[in-house]
Amino acid sequence: MTEQQVQQYIEAGLDCAYIKVEGDGHHFYATVVSAAFEGKRLIDRHRMVKEVIASRLASNEIHALSIVKAATPDEWAKLQG
């Protein structure tokens, strides 16, 4: 499993304004920015991302995915300065 594949899986299930995935082939770290996160609590944003790849996590194709940041486009813009 590559970082690009994980990114594609997330993008296929969630409309992303920005996404960055890093990892070693089994453990991955994602920053995801999506308007779908508007009005959602942080835990719900993380769940939304994990639900998109749930079958791959269940099959251990992806051993672990940590969400580094799950932000709305406005939140992300403020973080970028």
Short mmCIF file of C-alpha atoms in Angstrom, two decimals:
data_model
loop_
_atom_site.label_atom_id
_atom_site.label_comp_id
_atom_site.label_asym_id
_atom_site.label_seq_id
_atom_site.Cartn_x
_atom_site.Cartn_y
_atom_site.Cartn_z
CA MET A 1 0.00 0.00 0.00
CA THR A 2 1.37 3.40 -0.94
CA GLU A 3 0.65 6.87 0.35
CA GLN A 4 -0.88 7.71 -3.03
CA GLN A 5 -3.25 4.74 -2.85
CA VAL A 6 -4.46 5.69 0.61
CA GLN A 7 -4.95 9.25 -0.58
CA GLN A 8 -6.97 8.02 -3.58
CA TYR A 9 -9.16 5.84 -1.36
CA ILE A 10 -9.94 8.78 0.90
CA GLU A 11 -10.59 11.12 -2.03
CA ALA A 12 -12.93 8.56 -3.62
CA GLY A 13 -15.19 8.65 -0.57
CA LEU A 14 -14.81 12.21 0.67
CA ASP A 15 -14.70 15.47 -1.26
CA CYS A 16 -11.33 16.92 -0.23
CA ALA A 17 -10.15 20.47 -0.75
CA TYR A 18 -6.67 19.33 0.35
CA ILE A 19 -5.20 16.01 1.42
CA LYS A 20 -1.75 14.84 2.36
CA VAL A 21 -0.93 11.26 3.33
CA GLU A 22 2.41 10.06 4.65
CA GLY A 23 3.37 6.61 5.85
CA ASP A 24 5.51 3.50 5.66
CA GLY A 25 3.23 1.10 3.80
CA HIS A 26 1.13 0.00 6.79
CA HIS A 27 0.93 2.98 9.15
CA PHE A 28 -0.29 6.20 7.60
CA TYR A 29 -0.83 9.79 8.73
CA ALA A 30 -3.36 12.02 6.96
CA THR A 31 -4.20 15.69 6.86
CA VAL A 32 -7.63 16.12 5.33
CA VAL A 33 -9.44 19.35 4.51
CA SER A 34 -13.07 19.06 3.45
CA ALA A 35 -16.19 21.21 3.41
CA ALA A 36 -18.03 18.06 4.54
CA PHE A 37 -16.53 18.69 8.00
CA GLU A 38 -18.54 21.92 8.45
CA GLY A 39 -20.46 21.81 11.72
CA LYS A 40 -18.97 18.45 12.74
CA ARG A 41 -17.11 17.72 15.96
CA LEU A 42 -13.49 16.61 15.64
CA ILE A 43 -14.31 13.00 16.56
CA ASP A 44 -16.98 12.90 13.85
CA ARG A 45 -14.55 14.27 11.27
CA HIS A 46 -12.08 11.51 12.12
CA ARG A 47 -14.85 8.92 11.88
CA MET A 48 -15.84 10.22 8.45
CA VAL A 49 -12.32 9.68 7.15
CA LYS A 50 -11.94 6.27 8.77
CA GLU A 51 -15.34 5.11 7.44
CA VAL A 52 -14.12 5.73 3.89
CA ILE A 53 -11.30 3.20 4.35
CA ALA A 54 -13.01 0.93 6.90
CA SER A 55 -12.89 -2.19 4.69
CA ARG A 56 -9.17 -1.73 4.07
CA LEU A 57 -8.53 -1.29 7.80
CA ALA A 58 -10.66 -4.36 8.57
CA SER A 59 -8.71 -6.49 6.07
CA ASN A 60 -5.41 -5.14 7.52
CA GLU A 61 -4.45 -3.86 4.07
CA ILE A 62 -3.95 -0.60 5.94
CA HIS A 63 -2.77 -1.40 9.44
CA ALA A 64 -3.37 2.05 10.90
CA LEU A 65 -4.41 5.53 9.87
CA SER A 66 -3.86 8.51 12.15
CA ILE A 67 -5.64 11.72 11.33
CA VAL A 68 -3.14 14.53 11.87
CA LYS A 69 -5.65 17.24 10.99
CA ALA A 70 -9.28 17.20 9.87
CA ALA A 71 -10.23 20.77 9.02
CA THR A 72 -12.75 22.75 7.04
CA PRO A 73 -11.38 24.91 4.22
CA ASP A 74 -11.86 28.06 6.36
CA GLU A 75 -10.04 26.52 9.33
CA TRP A 76 -7.23 25.35 7.05
CA ALA A 77 -6.87 28.81 5.47
CA LYS A 78 -6.52 30.38 8.94
CA LEU A 79 -3.85 27.82 9.86
CA GLN A 80 -1.90 28.61 6.71
CA GLY A 81 -1.64 32.22 7.74
#
